[in-house]
Amino acid sequence: MTFASRPFFSTRFAPAARRAVVAAGLALLAGAAAAQAYPAKQISFVNNFPPGGPSDMIARSVADVLQKRFSQPVVVENKPGAAGNIGATQVARSKPDGYTVLVGIDTTFTVNPHIYKGMPFKPADFRPIMVMASSGLLVGAHPSTGFKTMADLVAAGKGKGVTFSSAGAGSPGHLAAELFHEATGMNITHVPYKGNTPAVTAILSGEVNGGVLATPGLLPHVKAGKVTALAVTSRQRSTLAPEVPTVAEAGHKGLEQEVLYIAMVPAATPDAVVQTLEKAFAEALAQPEVKQRLANLDLFYEGLTGADAVRRLADLSLRYGKVIQATGMKVE
């Protein structure tokens, strides 16, 4: 996966090249002038998933802080559908001026290009403002399965097989099922649902054996004894359920998986505007009330910008691409 990069020029120019550099310089000056006035009007955060989810809650938390900082309205628009592609397409086609920002999760860029036959945008159409936070997933099972540990799950998967629910084709839970299959040889039947809530309900009802889903959605049912927590897929234990081991601690280091919460803008957005947004996002995420909201959602602060953000997303895209190619995951 690649994002747009800035061109570099030699110190020796032909006349045409000199004219191009002059034009580029004028464009940069115009961009700098625009950035000095930024923001001068309403900013729209496009969240490409339904209201109420972690990415939506992060978007609204940051928007509240930025509205006060900038003295301009910052609104959140939910544009769900096609695993995030609908909202991302809207941002890709928007004017690259910093007034339309995509706030979502990494799978729009790290998974979708590998599983959708006709993508309406390319990763290179965007540049990151920030990889804001990350979260692991919770591996949960219905109590009737008798699973107490990851070893129990893997043994059953290698035997008669298991069924896993997910929030939909190409979702983090679907990808987790494929990663589990590739790493352990488990026989997993993936059952997609239209969102995280019905996927959780399927586990509660015993319609499926289990699933790998967002921790906040499963944890209340773990506390109530309706779901058995086997492990978390993050690199560190959940702050909400510190008693649950990581998959690495359970003997499956290769099963680590994290969801990244990201903010992106069109690739041609001026550098100065991007830098203004980077600073504003960092300040917003450092606010005590925002930090507490992240903790309540089981999110860990990342704060990656620029080349670091691009590298993190590219590494994930490469990893997921290999798994998707090996398993033949596709969405028409």
PDB file of C-alpha atoms in Angstrom, residues 17-299:
ATOM      1  CA  ALA A  17      11.466  22.394 -15.550  1.00  0.00           C
ATOM      2  CA  ARG A  18      12.168  25.896 -14.213  1.00  0.00           C
ATOM      3  CA  ARG A  19       8.665  26.976 -15.175  1.00  0.00           C
ATOM      4  CA  ALA A  20       7.272  23.896 -13.450  1.00  0.00           C
ATOM      5  CA  VAL A  21       9.221  24.698 -10.297  1.00  0.00           C
ATOM      6  CA  VAL A  22       8.015  28.310 -10.356  1.00  0.00           C
ATOM      7  CA  ALA A  23       4.445  27.090 -10.726  1.00  0.00           C
ATOM      8  CA  ALA A  24       4.969  24.637  -7.904  1.00  0.00           C
ATOM      9  CA  GLY A  25       6.422  27.400  -5.766  1.00  0.00           C
ATOM     10  CA  LEU A  26       3.427  29.612  -6.408  1.00  0.00           C
ATOM     11  CA  ALA A  27       1.145  26.718  -5.522  1.00  0.00           C
ATOM     12  CA  LEU A  28       3.036  26.197  -2.273  1.00  0.00           C
ATOM     13  CA  LEU A  29       2.728  29.901  -1.449  1.00  0.00           C
ATOM     14  CA  ALA A  30      -0.976  29.751  -2.151  1.00  0.00           C
ATOM     15  CA  GLY A  31      -1.231  26.672   0.039  1.00  0.00           C
ATOM     16  CA  ALA A  32       0.707  28.409   2.810  1.00  0.00           C
ATOM     17  CA  ALA A  33      -1.574  31.445   2.592  1.00  0.00           C
ATOM     18  CA  ALA A  34      -4.620  29.205   2.819  1.00  0.00           C
ATOM     19  CA  ALA A  35      -3.101  27.366   5.757  1.00  0.00           C
ATOM     20  CA  GLN A  36      -2.531  30.640   7.640  1.00  0.00           C
ATOM     21  CA  ALA A  37      -6.271  31.260   7.564  1.00  0.00           C
ATOM     22  CA  TYR A  38      -7.124  27.636   8.353  1.00  0.00           C
ATOM     23  CA  PRO A  39      -9.643  26.896   9.631  1.00  0.00           C
ATOM     24  CA  ALA A  40     -11.936  29.669   8.504  1.00  0.00           C
ATOM     25  CA  LYS A  41     -15.156  27.644   8.338  1.00  0.00           C
ATOM     26  CA  GLN A  42     -16.823  24.412   9.427  1.00  0.00           C
ATOM     27  CA  ILE A  43     -14.756  21.198   9.419  1.00  0.00           C
ATOM     28  CA  SER A  44     -16.501  17.909   8.681  1.00  0.00           C
ATOM     29  CA  PHE A  45     -15.325  14.619  10.147  1.00  0.00           C
ATOM     30  CA  VAL A  46     -16.648  11.777   7.997  1.00  0.00           C
ATOM     31  CA  ASN A  47     -16.897   8.579  10.038  1.00  0.00           C
ATOM     32  CA  ASN A  48     -17.351   5.709   7.617  1.00  0.00           C
ATOM     33  CA  PHE A  49     -19.050   3.419  10.140  1.00  0.00           C
ATOM     34  CA  PRO A  50     -22.407   3.569  11.994  1.00  0.00           C
ATOM     35  CA  PRO A  51     -22.939   5.813  15.031  1.00  0.00           C
ATOM     36  CA  GLY A  52     -22.034   4.463  18.453  1.00  0.00           C
ATOM     37  CA  GLY A  53     -18.946   2.471  17.521  1.00  0.00           C
ATOM     38  CA  PRO A  54     -15.424   3.209  18.794  1.00  0.00           C
ATOM     39  CA  SER A  55     -14.357   5.164  15.688  1.00  0.00           C
ATOM     40  CA  ASP A  56     -17.512   7.291  15.911  1.00  0.00           C
ATOM     41  CA  MET A  57     -16.912   7.978  19.597  1.00  0.00           C
ATOM     42  CA  ILE A  58     -13.285   8.985  18.946  1.00  0.00           C
ATOM     43  CA  ALA A  59     -14.406  11.261  16.118  1.00  0.00           C
ATOM     44  CA  ARG A  60     -16.914  13.005  18.369  1.00  0.00           C
ATOM     45  CA  SER A  61     -14.463  13.308  21.257  1.00  0.00           C
ATOM     46  CA  VAL A  62     -11.818  14.947  19.063  1.00  0.00           C
ATOM     47  CA  ALA A  63     -14.425  17.110  17.319  1.00  0.00           C
ATOM     48  CA  ASP A  64     -15.582  18.556  20.659  1.00  0.00           C
ATOM     49  CA  VAL A  65     -12.026  19.631  21.543  1.00  0.00           C
ATOM     50  CA  LEU A  66     -11.167  20.982  18.082  1.00  0.00           C
ATOM     51  CA  GLN A  67     -14.361  23.028  17.940  1.00  0.00           C
ATOM     52  CA  LYS A  68     -13.245  24.919  21.030  1.00  0.00           C
ATOM     53  CA  ARG A  69      -9.625  25.180  19.880  1.00  0.00           C
ATOM     54  CA  PHE A  70     -10.440  26.466  16.395  1.00  0.00           C
ATOM     55  CA  SER A  71     -13.562  28.469  17.287  1.00  0.00           C
ATOM     56  CA  GLN A  72     -15.206  26.864  14.277  1.00  0.00           C
ATOM     57  CA  PRO A  73     -17.919  24.192  14.036  1.00  0.00           C
ATOM     58  CA  VAL A  74     -16.584  20.614  13.771  1.00  0.00           C
ATOM     59  CA  VAL A  75     -19.339  18.190  12.832  1.00  0.00           C
ATOM     60  CA  VAL A  76     -19.332  14.401  12.553  1.00  0.00           C
ATOM     61  CA  GLU A  77     -21.139  12.808   9.614  1.00  0.00           C
ATOM     62  CA  ASN A  78     -21.699   9.049   9.626  1.00  0.00           C
ATOM     63  CA  LYS A  79     -21.422   7.554   6.141  1.00  0.00           C
ATOM     64  CA  PRO A  80     -21.366   3.769   6.681  1.00  0.00           C
ATOM     65  CA  GLY A  81     -21.503   1.045   4.081  1.00  0.00           C
ATOM     66  CA  ALA A  82     -19.334  -1.287   2.005  1.00  0.00           C
ATOM     67  CA  ALA A  83     -16.936  -1.852   4.936  1.00  0.00           C
ATOM     68  CA  GLY A  84     -16.097   1.850   5.045  1.00  0.00           C
ATOM     69  CA  ASN A  85     -15.695   2.397   1.305  1.00  0.00           C
ATOM     70  CA  ILE A  86     -18.698   4.711   0.956  1.00  0.00           C
ATOM     71  CA  GLY A  87     -17.493   7.290   3.466  1.00  0.00           C
ATOM     72  CA  ALA A  88     -13.880   7.022   2.304  1.00  0.00           C
ATOM     73  CA  THR A  89     -14.939   7.644  -1.296  1.00  0.00           C
ATOM     74  CA  GLN A  90     -16.727  10.808  -0.241  1.00  0.00           C
ATOM     75  CA  VAL A  91     -13.550  12.118   1.395  1.00  0.00           C
ATOM     76  CA  ALA A  92     -11.328  11.052  -1.517  1.00  0.00           C
ATOM     77  CA  ARG A  93     -13.483  13.132  -3.863  1.00  0.00           C
ATOM     78  CA  SER A  94     -13.661  16.157  -1.558  1.00  0.00           C
ATOM     79  CA  LYS A  95     -11.640  19.330  -1.969  1.00  0.00           C
ATOM     80  CA  PRO A  96      -8.134  18.815  -0.468  1.00  0.00           C
ATOM     81  CA  ASP A  97      -8.295  21.776   1.884  1.00  0.00           C
ATOM     82  CA  GLY A  98      -8.514  20.181   5.324  1.00  0.00           C
ATOM     83  CA  TYR A  99     -12.217  20.810   5.760  1.00  0.00           C
ATOM     84  CA  THR A 100     -13.204  17.186   5.148  1.00  0.00           C
ATOM     85  CA  VAL A 101     -11.410  14.595   7.297  1.00  0.00           C
ATOM     86  CA  LEU A 102     -11.981  10.849   7.327  1.00  0.00           C
ATOM     87  CA  VAL A 103     -12.024   9.332  10.819  1.00  0.00           C
ATOM     88  CA  GLY A 104     -12.291   5.547  10.801  1.00  0.00           C
ATOM     89  CA  ILE A 105     -10.280   2.344  11.096  1.00  0.00           C
ATOM     90  CA  ASP A 106      -7.365   0.936   9.148  1.00  0.00           C
ATOM     91  CA  THR A 107      -9.231  -1.876   7.390  1.00  0.00           C
ATOM     92  CA  THR A 108     -10.598   0.581   4.823  1.00  0.00           C
ATOM     93  CA  PHE A 109      -7.018   0.802   3.528  1.00  0.00           C
ATOM     94  CA  THR A 110      -5.330  -2.378   4.769  1.00  0.00           C
ATOM     95  CA  VAL A 111      -8.042  -4.937   3.963  1.00  0.00           C
ATOM     96  CA  ASN A 112     -10.565  -3.539   1.474  1.00  0.00           C
ATOM     97  CA  PRO A 113      -8.139  -3.091  -1.455  1.00  0.00           C
ATOM     98  CA  HIS A 114      -7.354  -6.813  -1.192  1.00  0.00           C
ATOM     99  CA  ILE A 115     -10.926  -8.123  -1.027  1.00  0.00           C
ATOM    100  CA  TYR A 116     -13.024  -5.747  -3.132  1.00  0.00           C
ATOM    101  CA  LYS A 117     -12.890  -6.354  -6.855  1.00  0.00           C
ATOM    102  CA  GLY A 118     -13.571  -2.738  -7.837  1.00  0.00           C
ATOM    103  CA  MET A 119     -12.284  -0.181  -5.332  1.00  0.00           C
ATOM    104  CA  PRO A 120     -13.637   3.371  -5.842  1.00  0.00           C
ATOM    105  CA  PHE A 121     -10.381   4.915  -4.530  1.00  0.00           C
ATOM    106  CA  LYS A 122      -6.724   4.066  -4.006  1.00  0.00           C
ATOM    107  CA  PRO A 123      -4.733   4.357  -0.766  1.00  0.00           C
ATOM    108  CA  ALA A 124      -2.552   6.870  -2.644  1.00  0.00           C
ATOM    109  CA  ASP A 125      -5.592   9.183  -2.788  1.00  0.00           C
ATOM    110  CA  PHE A 126      -5.089   9.814   0.949  1.00  0.00           C
ATOM    111  CA  ARG A 127      -2.444  10.910   3.400  1.00  0.00           C
ATOM    112  CA  PRO A 128      -2.685  10.268   7.137  1.00  0.00           C
ATOM    113  CA  ILE A 129      -3.182  12.931   9.748  1.00  0.00           C
ATOM    114  CA  MET A 130      -2.617  10.409  12.510  1.00  0.00           C
ATOM    115  CA  VAL A 131      -2.885   6.807  13.599  1.00  0.00           C
ATOM    116  CA  MET A 132      -4.616   7.860  16.786  1.00  0.00           C
ATOM    117  CA  ALA A 133      -5.111   4.672  18.771  1.00  0.00           C
ATOM    118  CA  SER A 134      -5.237   0.900  18.592  1.00  0.00           C
ATOM    119  CA  SER A 135      -7.306  -1.806  20.203  1.00  0.00           C
ATOM    120  CA  GLY A 136      -7.208  -5.538  20.386  1.00  0.00           C
ATOM    121  CA  LEU A 137     -10.147  -7.878  20.046  1.00  0.00           C
ATOM    122  CA  LEU A 138     -11.585 -10.316  22.557  1.00  0.00           C
ATOM    123  CA  VAL A 139     -11.763 -14.017  21.735  1.00  0.00           C
ATOM    124  CA  GLY A 140     -15.033 -15.154  23.281  1.00  0.00           C
ATOM    125  CA  ALA A 141     -17.013 -18.400  23.314  1.00  0.00           C
ATOM    126  CA  HIS A 142     -20.487 -19.490  24.375  1.00  0.00           C
ATOM    127  CA  PRO A 143     -20.311 -21.349  27.719  1.00  0.00           C
ATOM    128  CA  SER A 144     -22.006 -24.397  26.196  1.00  0.00           C
ATOM    129  CA  THR A 145     -18.849 -25.098  24.191  1.00  0.00           C
ATOM    130  CA  GLY A 146     -16.954 -25.852  27.373  1.00  0.00           C
ATOM    131  CA  PHE A 147     -13.963 -23.840  26.127  1.00  0.00           C
ATOM    132  CA  LYS A 148     -11.924 -22.380  28.979  1.00  0.00           C
ATOM    133  CA  THR A 149      -8.664 -21.578  27.177  1.00  0.00           C
ATOM    134  CA  MET A 150      -7.269 -20.926  23.704  1.00  0.00           C
ATOM    135  CA  ALA A 151      -5.946 -24.487  23.763  1.00  0.00           C
ATOM    136  CA  ASP A 152      -9.528 -25.764  24.077  1.00  0.00           C
ATOM    137  CA  LEU A 153     -10.633 -23.617  21.129  1.00  0.00           C
ATOM    138  CA  VAL A 154      -7.757 -24.715  18.912  1.00  0.00           C
ATOM    139  CA  ALA A 155      -8.288 -28.387  19.774  1.00  0.00           C
ATOM    140  CA  ALA A 156     -11.979 -28.168  18.859  1.00  0.00           C
ATOM    141  CA  GLY A 157     -11.149 -26.265  15.700  1.00  0.00           C
ATOM    142  CA  LYS A 158      -8.750 -28.986  14.607  1.00  0.00           C
ATOM    143  CA  GLY A 159     -11.366 -31.592  15.416  1.00  0.00           C
ATOM    144  CA  LYS A 160     -14.987 -31.109  14.414  1.00  0.00           C
ATOM    145  CA  GLY A 161     -14.460 -27.416  13.697  1.00  0.00           C
ATOM    146  CA  VAL A 162     -15.972 -24.233  15.162  1.00  0.00           C
ATOM    147  CA  THR A 163     -18.238 -21.419  14.004  1.00  0.00           C
ATOM    148  CA  PHE A 164     -17.284 -17.748  14.413  1.00  0.00           C
ATOM    149  CA  SER A 165     -19.509 -14.707  14.032  1.00  0.00           C
ATOM    150  CA  SER A 166     -18.211 -11.377  12.720  1.00  0.00           C
ATOM    151  CA  ALA A 167     -19.499  -7.876  11.994  1.00  0.00           C
ATOM    152  CA  GLY A 168     -19.423  -8.628   8.267  1.00  0.00           C
ATOM    153  CA  ALA A 169     -17.259  -9.780   5.390  1.00  0.00           C
ATOM    154  CA  GLY A 170     -13.854  -8.112   5.573  1.00  0.00           C
ATOM    155  CA  SER A 171     -14.391  -6.920   9.155  1.00  0.00           C
ATOM    156  CA  PRO A 172     -11.657  -7.307  11.797  1.00  0.00           C
ATOM    157  CA  GLY A 173     -13.487 -10.352  13.188  1.00  0.00           C
ATOM    158  CA  HIS A 174     -13.599 -11.995   9.759  1.00  0.00           C
ATOM    159  CA  LEU A 175      -9.911 -11.310   9.268  1.00  0.00           C
ATOM    160  CA  ALA A 176      -9.181 -12.725  12.735  1.00  0.00           C
ATOM    161  CA  ALA A 177     -10.941 -15.962  11.798  1.00  0.00           C
ATOM    162  CA  GLU A 178      -8.771 -16.268   8.687  1.00  0.00           C
ATOM    163  CA  LEU A 179      -5.611 -15.463  10.657  1.00  0.00           C
ATOM    164  CA  PHE A 180      -6.536 -18.153  13.198  1.00  0.00           C
ATOM    165  CA  HIS A 181      -7.135 -20.664  10.417  1.00  0.00           C
ATOM    166  CA  GLU A 182      -3.831 -19.891   8.678  1.00  0.00           C
ATOM    167  CA  ALA A 183      -1.762 -19.939  11.877  1.00  0.00           C
ATOM    168  CA  THR A 184      -3.242 -22.999  13.588  1.00  0.00           C
ATOM    169  CA  GLY A 185      -4.969 -25.093  10.929  1.00  0.00           C
ATOM    170  CA  MET A 186      -8.304 -24.740  12.728  1.00  0.00           C
ATOM    171  CA  ASN A 187     -11.443 -25.430  10.715  1.00  0.00           C
ATOM    172  CA  ILE A 188     -13.495 -22.259  11.203  1.00  0.00           C
ATOM    173  CA  THR A 189     -16.840 -21.543   9.573  1.00  0.00           C
ATOM    174  CA  HIS A 190     -17.192 -17.769   9.300  1.00  0.00           C
ATOM    175  CA  VAL A 191     -20.746 -16.436   9.797  1.00  0.00           C
ATOM    176  CA  PRO A 192     -21.015 -12.733   8.868  1.00  0.00           C
ATOM    177  CA  TYR A 193     -23.614 -10.425  10.430  1.00  0.00           C
ATOM    178  CA  LYS A 194     -24.576  -6.806   9.736  1.00  0.00           C
ATOM    179  CA  GLY A 195     -22.626  -5.181  12.515  1.00  0.00           C
ATOM    180  CA  ASN A 196     -20.944  -5.930  15.816  1.00  0.00           C
ATOM    181  CA  THR A 197     -24.140  -6.036  17.892  1.00  0.00           C
ATOM    182  CA  PRO A 198     -25.828  -8.883  15.962  1.00  0.00           C
ATOM    183  CA  ALA A 199     -22.486 -10.726  15.904  1.00  0.00           C
ATOM    184  CA  VAL A 200     -22.380 -10.542  19.700  1.00  0.00           C
ATOM    185  CA  THR A 201     -26.030 -11.621  19.904  1.00  0.00           C
ATOM    186  CA  ALA A 202     -25.204 -14.702  17.828  1.00  0.00           C
ATOM    187  CA  ILE A 203     -22.645 -15.774  20.428  1.00  0.00           C
ATOM    188  CA  LEU A 204     -25.047 -15.083  23.301  1.00  0.00           C
ATOM    189  CA  SER A 205     -27.754 -17.217  21.713  1.00  0.00           C
ATOM    190  CA  GLY A 206     -25.381 -20.073  20.940  1.00  0.00           C
ATOM    191  CA  GLU A 207     -26.067 -19.661  17.231  1.00  0.00           C
ATOM    192  CA  VAL A 208     -22.286 -19.724  16.793  1.00  0.00           C
ATOM    193  CA  ASN A 209     -19.558 -21.167  19.021  1.00  0.00           C
ATOM    194  CA  GLY A 210     -17.771 -17.853  19.433  1.00  0.00           C
ATOM    195  CA  GLY A 211     -16.058 -14.985  17.742  1.00  0.00           C
ATOM    196  CA  VAL A 212     -13.268 -12.423  17.868  1.00  0.00           C
ATOM    197  CA  LEU A 213     -14.944  -9.076  18.437  1.00  0.00           C
ATOM    198  CA  ALA A 214     -14.441  -5.649  20.018  1.00  0.00           C
ATOM    199  CA  THR A 215     -13.749  -6.029  23.732  1.00  0.00           C
ATOM    200  CA  PRO A 216     -16.268  -3.403  24.978  1.00  0.00           C
ATOM    201  CA  GLY A 217     -19.087  -5.189  23.118  1.00  0.00           C
ATOM    202  CA  LEU A 218     -18.345  -8.612  24.612  1.00  0.00           C
ATOM    203  CA  LEU A 219     -17.033  -7.747  28.049  1.00  0.00           C
ATOM    204  CA  PRO A 220     -20.378  -6.987  29.792  1.00  0.00           C
ATOM    205  CA  HIS A 221     -21.537 -10.460  28.777  1.00  0.00           C
ATOM    206  CA  VAL A 222     -18.277 -11.968  30.057  1.00  0.00           C
ATOM    207  CA  LYS A 223     -18.884 -10.281  33.404  1.00  0.00           C
ATOM    208  CA  ALA A 224     -22.430 -11.677  33.402  1.00  0.00           C
ATOM    209  CA  GLY A 225     -21.187 -15.199  32.730  1.00  0.00           C
ATOM    210  CA  LYS A 226     -22.877 -15.405  29.316  1.00  0.00           C
ATOM    211  CA  VAL A 227     -19.609 -15.448  27.328  1.00  0.00           C
ATOM    212  CA  THR A 228     -16.287 -17.077  28.220  1.00  0.00           C
ATOM    213  CA  ALA A 229     -13.255 -14.871  27.526  1.00  0.00           C
ATOM    214  CA  LEU A 230     -10.320 -16.893  26.176  1.00  0.00           C
ATOM    215  CA  ALA A 231      -7.766 -14.222  25.186  1.00  0.00           C
ATOM    216  CA  VAL A 232      -7.242 -10.749  23.761  1.00  0.00           C
ATOM    217  CA  THR A 233      -5.452 -10.200  20.453  1.00  0.00           C
ATOM    218  CA  SER A 234      -3.567  -7.036  21.455  1.00  0.00           C
ATOM    219  CA  ARG A 235       0.127  -6.901  22.312  1.00  0.00           C
ATOM    220  CA  GLN A 236      -0.759  -6.056  25.901  1.00  0.00           C
ATOM    221  CA  ARG A 237      -3.549  -7.085  28.225  1.00  0.00           C
ATOM    222  CA  SER A 238      -6.803  -5.171  28.166  1.00  0.00           C
ATOM    223  CA  THR A 239      -7.154  -2.490  30.802  1.00  0.00           C
ATOM    224  CA  LEU A 240     -10.824  -3.457  31.029  1.00  0.00           C
ATOM    225  CA  ALA A 241     -10.122  -7.164  31.558  1.00  0.00           C
ATOM    226  CA  PRO A 242      -6.564  -7.493  32.904  1.00  0.00           C
ATOM    227  CA  GLU A 243      -7.235 -11.067  34.008  1.00  0.00           C
ATOM    228  CA  VAL A 244      -7.611 -12.249  30.390  1.00  0.00           C
ATOM    229  CA  PRO A 245      -4.307 -13.365  28.788  1.00  0.00           C
ATOM    230  CA  THR A 246      -3.056 -12.136  25.432  1.00  0.00           C
ATOM    231  CA  VAL A 247      -2.958 -14.631  22.561  1.00  0.00           C
ATOM    232  CA  ALA A 248       0.845 -14.535  22.798  1.00  0.00           C
ATOM    233  CA  GLU A 249       0.691 -15.454  26.477  1.00  0.00           C
ATOM    234  CA  ALA A 250      -1.670 -18.278  25.519  1.00  0.00           C
ATOM    235  CA  GLY A 251       1.007 -19.662  23.199  1.00  0.00           C
ATOM    236  CA  HIS A 252      -0.079 -18.097  19.882  1.00  0.00           C
ATOM    237  CA  LYS A 253       2.172 -15.124  19.198  1.00  0.00           C
ATOM    238  CA  GLY A 254       1.297 -15.105  15.488  1.00  0.00           C
ATOM    239  CA  LEU A 255      -2.364 -14.414  16.247  1.00  0.00           C
ATOM    240  CA  GLU A 256      -1.875 -10.847  17.474  1.00  0.00           C
ATOM    241  CA  GLN A 257      -4.234  -8.453  15.748  1.00  0.00           C
ATOM    242  CA  GLU A 258      -5.055  -4.833  16.429  1.00  0.00           C
ATOM    243  CA  VAL A 259      -7.502  -2.376  14.942  1.00  0.00           C
ATOM    244  CA  LEU A 260      -6.010   1.039  14.216  1.00  0.00           C
ATOM    245  CA  TYR A 261      -8.129   4.179  14.552  1.00  0.00           C
ATOM    246  CA  ILE A 262      -7.015   6.689  11.934  1.00  0.00           C
ATOM    247  CA  ALA A 263      -7.630  10.184  10.580  1.00  0.00           C
ATOM    248  CA  MET A 264      -6.987  10.795   6.859  1.00  0.00           C
ATOM    249  CA  VAL A 265      -7.315  13.635   4.344  1.00  0.00           C
ATOM    250  CA  PRO A 266      -7.064  13.795   0.540  1.00  0.00           C
ATOM    251  CA  ALA A 267      -3.462  13.416  -0.634  1.00  0.00           C
ATOM    252  CA  ALA A 268      -3.193  16.933  -2.097  1.00  0.00           C
ATOM    253  CA  THR A 269      -4.021  18.653   1.211  1.00  0.00           C
ATOM    254  CA  PRO A 270      -1.321  21.320   1.875  1.00  0.00           C
ATOM    255  CA  ASP A 271       1.449  20.330   4.276  1.00  0.00           C
ATOM    256  CA  ALA A 272       0.782  23.311   6.539  1.00  0.00           C
ATOM    257  CA  VAL A 273      -2.877  22.319   6.943  1.00  0.00           C
ATOM    258  CA  VAL A 274      -1.882  18.724   7.700  1.00  0.00           C
ATOM    259  CA  GLN A 275       0.588  19.925  10.320  1.00  0.00           C
ATOM    260  CA  THR A 276      -2.089  22.109  11.917  1.00  0.00           C
ATOM    261  CA  LEU A 277      -4.411  19.117  12.126  1.00  0.00           C
ATOM    262  CA  GLU A 278      -1.658  16.838  13.453  1.00  0.00           C
ATOM    263  CA  LYS A 279      -0.981  19.241  16.308  1.00  0.00           C
ATOM    264  CA  ALA A 280      -4.677  19.726  17.031  1.00  0.00           C
ATOM    265  CA  PHE A 281      -5.372  15.975  17.094  1.00  0.00           C
ATOM    266  CA  ALA A 282      -2.426  15.367  19.418  1.00  0.00           C
ATOM    267  CA  GLU A 283      -3.654  18.065  21.795  1.00  0.00           C
ATOM    268  CA  ALA A 284      -7.213  16.705  21.695  1.00  0.00           C
ATOM    269  CA  LEU A 285      -6.137  13.135  22.449  1.00  0.00           C
ATOM    270  CA  ALA A 286      -4.039  14.385  25.367  1.00  0.00           C
ATOM    271  CA  GLN A 287      -7.066  15.918  27.126  1.00  0.00           C
ATOM    272  CA  PRO A 288      -7.874  14.019  30.355  1.00  0.00           C
ATOM    273  CA  GLU A 289     -11.520  13.450  29.419  1.00  0.00           C
ATOM    274  CA  VAL A 290     -10.574  12.117  25.976  1.00  0.00           C
ATOM    275  CA  LYS A 291      -7.888   9.854  27.450  1.00  0.00           C
ATOM    276  CA  GLN A 292     -10.504   8.453  29.833  1.00  0.00           C
ATOM    277  CA  ARG A 293     -12.916   7.786  26.966  1.00  0.00           C
ATOM    278  CA  LEU A 294     -10.198   5.920  25.095  1.00  0.00           C
ATOM    279  CA  ALA A 295      -9.476   3.848  28.195  1.00  0.00           C
ATOM    280  CA  ASN A 296     -13.181   3.059  28.589  1.00  0.00           C
ATOM    281  CA  LEU A 297     -13.175   1.789  24.985  1.00  0.00           C
ATOM    282  CA  ASP A 298     -10.079  -0.336  25.645  1.00  0.00           C
ATOM    283  CA  LEU A 299      -8.025   1.797  23.255  1.00  0.00           C
TER     284      LEU A 299
END
